[in-house]
PDB file of C-alpha atoms in Angstrom:
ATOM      1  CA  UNK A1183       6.945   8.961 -10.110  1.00  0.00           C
ATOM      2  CA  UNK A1184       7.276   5.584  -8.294  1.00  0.00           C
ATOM      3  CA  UNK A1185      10.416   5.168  -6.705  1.00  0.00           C
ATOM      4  CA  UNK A1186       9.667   1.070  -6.922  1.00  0.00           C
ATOM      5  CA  UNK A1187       9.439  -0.669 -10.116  1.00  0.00           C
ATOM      6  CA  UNK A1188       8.263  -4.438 -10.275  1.00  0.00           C
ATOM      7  CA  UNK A1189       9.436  -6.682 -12.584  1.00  0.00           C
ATOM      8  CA  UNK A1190       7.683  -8.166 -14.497  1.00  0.00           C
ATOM      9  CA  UNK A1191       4.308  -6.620 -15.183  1.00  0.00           C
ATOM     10  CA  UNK A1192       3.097  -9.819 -15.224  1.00  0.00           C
ATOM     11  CA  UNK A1193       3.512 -12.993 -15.206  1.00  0.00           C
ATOM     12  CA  UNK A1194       1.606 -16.563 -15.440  1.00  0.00           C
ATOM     13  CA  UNK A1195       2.603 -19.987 -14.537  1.00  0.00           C
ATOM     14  CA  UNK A1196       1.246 -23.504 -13.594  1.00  0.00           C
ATOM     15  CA  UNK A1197       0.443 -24.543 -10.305  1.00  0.00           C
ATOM     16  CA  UNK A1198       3.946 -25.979  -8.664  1.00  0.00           C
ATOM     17  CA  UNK A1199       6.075 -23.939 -10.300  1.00  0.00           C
ATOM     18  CA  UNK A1200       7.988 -20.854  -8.749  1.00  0.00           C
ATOM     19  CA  UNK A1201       7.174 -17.445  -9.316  1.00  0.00           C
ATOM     20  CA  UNK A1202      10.369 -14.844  -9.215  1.00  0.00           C
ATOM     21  CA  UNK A1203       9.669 -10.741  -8.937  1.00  0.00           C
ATOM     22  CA  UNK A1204      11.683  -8.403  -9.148  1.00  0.00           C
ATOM     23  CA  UNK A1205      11.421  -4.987  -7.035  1.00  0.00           C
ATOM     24  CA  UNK A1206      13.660  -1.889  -7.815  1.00  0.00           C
ATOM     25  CA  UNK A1207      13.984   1.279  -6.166  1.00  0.00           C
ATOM     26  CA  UNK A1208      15.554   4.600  -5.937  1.00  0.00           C
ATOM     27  CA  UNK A1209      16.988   6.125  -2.732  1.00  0.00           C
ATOM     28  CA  UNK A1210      18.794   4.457   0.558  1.00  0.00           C
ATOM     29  CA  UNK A1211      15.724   2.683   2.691  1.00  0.00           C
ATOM     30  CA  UNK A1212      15.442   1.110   6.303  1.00  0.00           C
ATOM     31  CA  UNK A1213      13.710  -1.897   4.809  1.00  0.00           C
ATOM     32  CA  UNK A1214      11.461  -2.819   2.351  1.00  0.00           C
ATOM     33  CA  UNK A1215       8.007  -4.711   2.603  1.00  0.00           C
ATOM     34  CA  UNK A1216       6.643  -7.022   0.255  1.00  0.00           C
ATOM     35  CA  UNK A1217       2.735  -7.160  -0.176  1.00  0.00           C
ATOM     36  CA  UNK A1218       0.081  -8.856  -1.924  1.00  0.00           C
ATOM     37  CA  UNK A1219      -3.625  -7.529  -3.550  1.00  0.00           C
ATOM     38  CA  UNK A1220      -5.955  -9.612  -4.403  1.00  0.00           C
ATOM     39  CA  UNK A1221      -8.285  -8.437  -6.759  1.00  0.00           C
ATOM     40  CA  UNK A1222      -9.762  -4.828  -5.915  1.00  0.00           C
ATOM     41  CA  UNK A1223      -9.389  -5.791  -1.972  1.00  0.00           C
ATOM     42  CA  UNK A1224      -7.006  -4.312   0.477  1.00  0.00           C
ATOM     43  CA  UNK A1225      -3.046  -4.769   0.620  1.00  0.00           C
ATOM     44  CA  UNK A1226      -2.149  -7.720   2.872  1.00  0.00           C
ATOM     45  CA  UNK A1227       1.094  -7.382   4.479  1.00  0.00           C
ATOM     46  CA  UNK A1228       3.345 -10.391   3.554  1.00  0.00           C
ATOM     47  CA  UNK A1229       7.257  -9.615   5.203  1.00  0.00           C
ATOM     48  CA  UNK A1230       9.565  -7.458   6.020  1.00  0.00           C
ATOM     49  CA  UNK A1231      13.315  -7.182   5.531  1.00  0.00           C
ATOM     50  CA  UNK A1232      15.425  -4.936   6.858  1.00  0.00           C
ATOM     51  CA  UNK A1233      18.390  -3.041   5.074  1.00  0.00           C
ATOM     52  CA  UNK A1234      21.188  -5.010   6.737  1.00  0.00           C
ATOM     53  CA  UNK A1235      19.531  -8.204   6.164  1.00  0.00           C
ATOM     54  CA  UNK A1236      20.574  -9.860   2.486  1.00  0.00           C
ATOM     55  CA  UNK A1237      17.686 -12.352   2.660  1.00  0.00           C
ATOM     56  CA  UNK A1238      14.433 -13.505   4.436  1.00  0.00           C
ATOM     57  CA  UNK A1239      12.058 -16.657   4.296  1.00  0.00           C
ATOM     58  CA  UNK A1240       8.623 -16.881   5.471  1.00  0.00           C
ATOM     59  CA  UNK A1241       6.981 -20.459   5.020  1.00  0.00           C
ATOM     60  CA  UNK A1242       6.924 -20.709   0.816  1.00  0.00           C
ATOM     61  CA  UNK A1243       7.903 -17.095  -0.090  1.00  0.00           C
ATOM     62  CA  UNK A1244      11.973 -16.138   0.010  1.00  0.00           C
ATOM     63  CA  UNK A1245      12.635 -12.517  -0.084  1.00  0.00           C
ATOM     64  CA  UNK A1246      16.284 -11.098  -0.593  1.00  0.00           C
ATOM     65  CA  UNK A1247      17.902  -7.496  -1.242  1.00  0.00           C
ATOM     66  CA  UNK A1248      20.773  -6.236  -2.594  1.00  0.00           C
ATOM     67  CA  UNK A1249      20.996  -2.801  -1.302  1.00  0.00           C
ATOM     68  CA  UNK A1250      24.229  -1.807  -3.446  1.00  0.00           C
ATOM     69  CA  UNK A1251      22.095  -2.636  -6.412  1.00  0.00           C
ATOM     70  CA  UNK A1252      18.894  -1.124  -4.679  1.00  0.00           C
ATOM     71  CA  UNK A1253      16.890  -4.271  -5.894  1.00  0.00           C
ATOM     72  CA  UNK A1254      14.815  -6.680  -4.034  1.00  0.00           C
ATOM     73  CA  UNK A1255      13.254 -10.201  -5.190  1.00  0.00           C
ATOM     74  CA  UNK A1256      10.649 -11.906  -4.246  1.00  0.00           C
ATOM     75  CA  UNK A1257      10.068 -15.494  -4.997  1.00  0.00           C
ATOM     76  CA  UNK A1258       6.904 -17.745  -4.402  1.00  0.00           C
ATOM     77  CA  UNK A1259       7.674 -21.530  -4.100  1.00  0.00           C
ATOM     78  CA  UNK A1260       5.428 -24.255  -5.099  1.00  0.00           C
ATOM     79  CA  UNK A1261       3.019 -21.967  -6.285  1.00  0.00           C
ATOM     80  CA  UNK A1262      -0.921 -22.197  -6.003  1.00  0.00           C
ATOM     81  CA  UNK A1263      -4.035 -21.232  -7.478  1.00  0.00           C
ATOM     82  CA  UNK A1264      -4.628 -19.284  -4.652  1.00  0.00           C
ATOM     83  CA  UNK A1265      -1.098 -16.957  -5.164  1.00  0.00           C
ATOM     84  CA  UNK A1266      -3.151 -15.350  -7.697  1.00  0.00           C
ATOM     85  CA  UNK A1267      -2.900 -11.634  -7.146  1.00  0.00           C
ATOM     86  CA  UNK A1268      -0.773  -8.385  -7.714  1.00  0.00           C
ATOM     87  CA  UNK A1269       2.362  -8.116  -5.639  1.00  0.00           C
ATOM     88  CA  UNK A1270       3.651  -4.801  -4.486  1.00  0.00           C
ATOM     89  CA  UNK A1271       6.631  -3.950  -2.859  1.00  0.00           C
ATOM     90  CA  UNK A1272       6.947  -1.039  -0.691  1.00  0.00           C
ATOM     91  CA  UNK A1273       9.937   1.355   0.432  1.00  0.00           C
ATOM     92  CA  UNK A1274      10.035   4.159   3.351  1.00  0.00           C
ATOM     93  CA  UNK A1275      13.307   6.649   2.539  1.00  0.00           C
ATOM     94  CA  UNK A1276      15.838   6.701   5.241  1.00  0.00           C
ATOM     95  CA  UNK A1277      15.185   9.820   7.307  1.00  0.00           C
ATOM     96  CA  UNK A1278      11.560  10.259   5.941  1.00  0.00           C
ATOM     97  CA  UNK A1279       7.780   8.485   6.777  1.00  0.00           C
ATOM     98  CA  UNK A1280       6.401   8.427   3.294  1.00  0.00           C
ATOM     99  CA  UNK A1281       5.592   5.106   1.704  1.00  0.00           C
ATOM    100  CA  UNK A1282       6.496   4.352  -1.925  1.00  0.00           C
ATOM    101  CA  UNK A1283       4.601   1.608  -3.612  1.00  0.00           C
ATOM    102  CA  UNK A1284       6.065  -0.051  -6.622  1.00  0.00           C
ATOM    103  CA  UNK A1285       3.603  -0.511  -9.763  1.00  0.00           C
ATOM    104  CA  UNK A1286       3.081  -3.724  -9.310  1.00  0.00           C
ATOM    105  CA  UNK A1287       3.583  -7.341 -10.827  1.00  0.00           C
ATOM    106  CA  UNK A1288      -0.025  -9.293 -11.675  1.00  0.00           C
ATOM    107  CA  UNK A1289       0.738 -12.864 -10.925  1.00  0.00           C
ATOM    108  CA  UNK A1290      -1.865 -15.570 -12.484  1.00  0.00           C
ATOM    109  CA  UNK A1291      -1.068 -19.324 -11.212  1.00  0.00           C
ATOM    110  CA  UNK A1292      -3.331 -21.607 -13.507  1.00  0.00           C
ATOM    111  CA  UNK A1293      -4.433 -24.890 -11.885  1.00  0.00           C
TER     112      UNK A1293
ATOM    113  CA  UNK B 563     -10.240  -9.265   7.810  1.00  0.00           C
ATOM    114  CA  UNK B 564      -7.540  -6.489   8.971  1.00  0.00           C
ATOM    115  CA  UNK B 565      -9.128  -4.968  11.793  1.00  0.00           C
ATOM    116  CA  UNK B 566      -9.443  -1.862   9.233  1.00  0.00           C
ATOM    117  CA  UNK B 567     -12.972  -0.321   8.569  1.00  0.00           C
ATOM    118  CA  UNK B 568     -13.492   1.737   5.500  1.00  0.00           C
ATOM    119  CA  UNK B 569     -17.230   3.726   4.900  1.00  0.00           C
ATOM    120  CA  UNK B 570     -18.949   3.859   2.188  1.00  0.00           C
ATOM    121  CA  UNK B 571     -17.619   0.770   0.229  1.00  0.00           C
ATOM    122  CA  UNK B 572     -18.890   2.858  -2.922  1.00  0.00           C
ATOM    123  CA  UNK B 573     -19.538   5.961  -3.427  1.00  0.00           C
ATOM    124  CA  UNK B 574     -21.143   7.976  -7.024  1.00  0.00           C
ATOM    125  CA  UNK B 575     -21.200  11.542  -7.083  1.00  0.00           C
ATOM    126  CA  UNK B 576     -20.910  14.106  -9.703  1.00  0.00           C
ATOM    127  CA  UNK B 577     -18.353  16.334 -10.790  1.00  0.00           C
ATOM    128  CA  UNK B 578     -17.924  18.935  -8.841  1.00  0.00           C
ATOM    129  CA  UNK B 579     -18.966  17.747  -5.555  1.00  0.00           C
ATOM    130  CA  UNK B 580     -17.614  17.017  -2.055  1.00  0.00           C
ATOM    131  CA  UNK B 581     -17.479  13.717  -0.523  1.00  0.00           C
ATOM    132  CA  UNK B 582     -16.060  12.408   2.535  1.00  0.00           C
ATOM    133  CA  UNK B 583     -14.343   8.987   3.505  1.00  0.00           C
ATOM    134  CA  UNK B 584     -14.316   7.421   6.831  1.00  0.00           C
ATOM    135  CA  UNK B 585     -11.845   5.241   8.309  1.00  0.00           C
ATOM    136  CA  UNK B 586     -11.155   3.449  11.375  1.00  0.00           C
ATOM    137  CA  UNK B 587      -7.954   1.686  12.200  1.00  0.00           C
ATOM    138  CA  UNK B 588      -7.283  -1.459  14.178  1.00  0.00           C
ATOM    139  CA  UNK B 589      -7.526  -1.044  17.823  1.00  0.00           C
ATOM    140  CA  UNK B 590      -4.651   0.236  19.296  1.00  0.00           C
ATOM    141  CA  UNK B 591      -2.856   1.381  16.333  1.00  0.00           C
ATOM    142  CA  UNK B 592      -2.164   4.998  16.510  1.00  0.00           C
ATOM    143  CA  UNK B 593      -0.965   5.752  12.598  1.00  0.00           C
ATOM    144  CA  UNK B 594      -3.286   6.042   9.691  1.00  0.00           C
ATOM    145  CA  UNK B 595      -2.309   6.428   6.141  1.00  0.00           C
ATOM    146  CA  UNK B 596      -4.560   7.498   3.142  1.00  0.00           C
ATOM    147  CA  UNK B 597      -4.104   5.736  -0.570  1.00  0.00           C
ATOM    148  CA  UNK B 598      -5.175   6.047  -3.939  1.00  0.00           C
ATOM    149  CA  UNK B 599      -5.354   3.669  -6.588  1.00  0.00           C
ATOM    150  CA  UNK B 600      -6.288   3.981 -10.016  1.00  0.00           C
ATOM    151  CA  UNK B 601      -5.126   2.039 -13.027  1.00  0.00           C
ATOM    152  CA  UNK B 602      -3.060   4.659 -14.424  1.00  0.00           C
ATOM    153  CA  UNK B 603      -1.270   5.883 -11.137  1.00  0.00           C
ATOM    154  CA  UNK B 604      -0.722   2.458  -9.033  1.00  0.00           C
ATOM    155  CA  UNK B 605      -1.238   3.252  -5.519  1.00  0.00           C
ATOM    156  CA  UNK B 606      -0.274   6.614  -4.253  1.00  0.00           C
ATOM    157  CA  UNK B 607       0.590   7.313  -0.990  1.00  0.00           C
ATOM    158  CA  UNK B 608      -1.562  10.511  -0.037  1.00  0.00           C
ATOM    159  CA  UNK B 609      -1.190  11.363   3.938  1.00  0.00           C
ATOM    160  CA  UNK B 610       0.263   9.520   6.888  1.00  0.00           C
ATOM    161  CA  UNK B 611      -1.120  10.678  10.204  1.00  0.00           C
ATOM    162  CA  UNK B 612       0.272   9.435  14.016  1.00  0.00           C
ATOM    163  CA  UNK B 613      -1.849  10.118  16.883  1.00  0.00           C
ATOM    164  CA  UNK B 614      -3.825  13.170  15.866  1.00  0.00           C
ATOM    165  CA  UNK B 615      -0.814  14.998  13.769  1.00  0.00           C
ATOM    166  CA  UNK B 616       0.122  15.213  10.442  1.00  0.00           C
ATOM    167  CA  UNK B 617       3.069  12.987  10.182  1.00  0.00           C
ATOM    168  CA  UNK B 618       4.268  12.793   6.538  1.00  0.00           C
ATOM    169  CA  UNK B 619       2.290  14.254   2.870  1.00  0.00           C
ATOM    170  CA  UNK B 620       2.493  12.698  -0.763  1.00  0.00           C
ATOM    171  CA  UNK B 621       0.945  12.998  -3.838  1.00  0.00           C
ATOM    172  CA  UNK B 622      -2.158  15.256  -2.215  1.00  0.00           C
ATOM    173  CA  UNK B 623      -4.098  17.498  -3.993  1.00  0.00           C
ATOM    174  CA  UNK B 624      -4.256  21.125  -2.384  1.00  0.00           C
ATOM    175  CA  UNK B 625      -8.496  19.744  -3.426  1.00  0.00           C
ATOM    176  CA  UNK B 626      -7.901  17.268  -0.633  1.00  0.00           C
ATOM    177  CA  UNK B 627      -7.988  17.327   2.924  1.00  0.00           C
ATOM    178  CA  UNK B 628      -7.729  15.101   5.609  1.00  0.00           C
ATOM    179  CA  UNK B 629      -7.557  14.720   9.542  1.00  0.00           C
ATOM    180  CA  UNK B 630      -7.132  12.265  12.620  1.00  0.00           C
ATOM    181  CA  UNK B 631      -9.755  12.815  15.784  1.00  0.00           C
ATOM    182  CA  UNK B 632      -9.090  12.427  19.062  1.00  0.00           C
ATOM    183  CA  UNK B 633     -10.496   8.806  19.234  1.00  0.00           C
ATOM    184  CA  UNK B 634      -7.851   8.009  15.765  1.00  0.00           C
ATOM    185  CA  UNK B 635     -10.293   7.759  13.675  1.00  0.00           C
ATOM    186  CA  UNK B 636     -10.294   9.563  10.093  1.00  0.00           C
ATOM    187  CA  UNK B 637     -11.751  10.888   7.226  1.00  0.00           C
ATOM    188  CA  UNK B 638     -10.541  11.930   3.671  1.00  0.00           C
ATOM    189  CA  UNK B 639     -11.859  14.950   2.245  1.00  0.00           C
ATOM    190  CA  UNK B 640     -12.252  15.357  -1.416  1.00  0.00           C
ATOM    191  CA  UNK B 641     -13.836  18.451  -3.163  1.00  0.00           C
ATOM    192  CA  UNK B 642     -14.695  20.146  -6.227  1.00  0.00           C
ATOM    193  CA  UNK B 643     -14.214  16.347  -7.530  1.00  0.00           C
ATOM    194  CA  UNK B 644     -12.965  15.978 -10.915  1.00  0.00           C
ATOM    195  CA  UNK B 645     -13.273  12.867 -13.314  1.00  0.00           C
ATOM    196  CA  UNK B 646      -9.854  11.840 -13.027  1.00  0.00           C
ATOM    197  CA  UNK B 647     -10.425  11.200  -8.931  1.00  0.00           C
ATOM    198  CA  UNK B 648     -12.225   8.140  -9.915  1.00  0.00           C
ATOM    199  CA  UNK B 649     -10.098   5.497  -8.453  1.00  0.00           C
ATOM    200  CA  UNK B 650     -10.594   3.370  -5.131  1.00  0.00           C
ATOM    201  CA  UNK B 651      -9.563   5.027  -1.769  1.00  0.00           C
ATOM    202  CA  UNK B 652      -7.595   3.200   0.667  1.00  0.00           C
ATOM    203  CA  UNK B 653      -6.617   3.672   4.471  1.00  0.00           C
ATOM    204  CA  UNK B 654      -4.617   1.886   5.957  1.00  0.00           C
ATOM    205  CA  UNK B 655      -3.575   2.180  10.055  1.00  0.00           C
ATOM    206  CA  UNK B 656      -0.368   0.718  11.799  1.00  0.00           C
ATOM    207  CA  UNK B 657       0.766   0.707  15.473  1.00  0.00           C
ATOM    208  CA  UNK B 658       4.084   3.365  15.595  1.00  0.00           C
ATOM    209  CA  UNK B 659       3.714   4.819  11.905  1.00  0.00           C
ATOM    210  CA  UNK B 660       7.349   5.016  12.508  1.00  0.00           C
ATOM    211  CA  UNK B 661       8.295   3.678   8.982  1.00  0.00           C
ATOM    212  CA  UNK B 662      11.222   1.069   9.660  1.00  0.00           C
ATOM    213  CA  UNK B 663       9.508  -1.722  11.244  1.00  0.00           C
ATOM    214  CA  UNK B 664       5.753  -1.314  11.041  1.00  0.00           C
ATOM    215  CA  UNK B 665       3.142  -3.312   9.495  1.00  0.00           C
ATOM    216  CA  UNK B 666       0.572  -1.849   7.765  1.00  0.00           C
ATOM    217  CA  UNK B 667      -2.902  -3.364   7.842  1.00  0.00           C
ATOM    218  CA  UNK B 668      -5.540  -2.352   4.870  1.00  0.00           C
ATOM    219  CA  UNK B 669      -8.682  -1.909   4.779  1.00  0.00           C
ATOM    220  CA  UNK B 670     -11.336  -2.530   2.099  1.00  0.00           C
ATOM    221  CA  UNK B 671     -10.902   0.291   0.475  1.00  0.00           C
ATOM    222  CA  UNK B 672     -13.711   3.078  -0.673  1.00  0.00           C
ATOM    223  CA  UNK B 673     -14.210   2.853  -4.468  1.00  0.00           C
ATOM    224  CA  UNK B 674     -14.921   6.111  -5.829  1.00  0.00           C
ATOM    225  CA  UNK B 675     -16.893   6.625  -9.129  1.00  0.00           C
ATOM    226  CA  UNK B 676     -17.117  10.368 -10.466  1.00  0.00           C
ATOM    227  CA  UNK B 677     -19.831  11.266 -13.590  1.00  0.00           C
TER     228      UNK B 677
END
């Protein structure tokens, strides 16, 4: 089973608004990566945080994690057309090399 | 464009069958990593490789095989192919594979269609 679960499934919104997801996972990590899948194309790699860091910004998206409540959010500011895509995050379990990808929330920003 | 080549973009074969995938990572990365996606399953982490060796396993089927050659490129091996392997087929490379601080970069991705 996944050991990341987004939150929601899905979710659509109008162009300006924010977008908030929600990442949960299952064992300790040494960070977790947010990234982004536009339809049926490869992952694109959108940030990093690492386990001692509580939160992260990268021009209009603001990650944070709470690793006592091993949860991680992801929000999209100012949202465009363009945001339109699934969002994955993605976990590596302290001590091991394998990659966990959540399931996934399908954001649709209508112009 | 990620620097990540994936061949064939599609591929149709019958049940059955054997069918290889072909990847090369960006230039100077040393780690490649094998996905699958399919509706049902999300995206499954299948292999991890780091410079030639087998570096960490997931959710691989004893039906699939895979390897890194000397110049880090790699290729997926899937036999006696089954309906349910439909899905699209994606490698991904990074520069350490060390799994704390590195990127990974996707490629295309190989979509898969079983009859």
């Amino acid at each position: 089973s996944q050991q990341g679960e987004e939150d929601p499934q899905a979710l659509s919104i109008q162009e300006g608004e924010n977008a908030t997801m929600n990442c949960s996972y299952k064992t300790s990590i040494n960070n977790l990566q947010w990234y982004r899948q536009n339809s049926g194309r490869g992952l694109v790699h959108l940030i990093l945080i690492r386990s001692n860091e509580r939160e992260k910004h990268s021009g209009r998206l603001r990650v944070t994690l709470d690793t006592s409540k091993k949860s991680s959010s992801l929000l999209i500011t100012a949202s465009r057309a363009a945001d339109t895509a699934s969002y994955f995050c993605a976990t590596v379990a302290s001590g091991t090399y394998k990659y966990i990808f959540g399931t996934g929330t399908r954001l649709k920003v209508l112009a | 464009d990620s620097g990540v080549t994936q061949t064939p973009k599609h591929l149709i074969t019958a049940t059955g069958q054997r069918v290889t995938l072909r990847c090369s990572p960006r230039s100077g990365d040393l780690s490649v990593y094998w996905y699958q996606q399919s509706l049902d399953q999300g995206l499954q982490f299948l292999i991890q490789y780091y410079n030639g060796e087998e570096r960490a396993k997931g959710n691989i089927l004893e039906r699939f095989s895979a390897q890194q050659f000397p110049d880090l490129h790699s290729e997926l091996n899937l036999s006696s192919l089954e309906l349910g392997d439909s899905a699209l087929y994606f490698c991904a490379s990074s520069a350490y594979g060390s799994g704390n601080t590195d990127t990974q970069y996707f490629g295309p991705g190989t979509r898969l269609t079983v009859l």
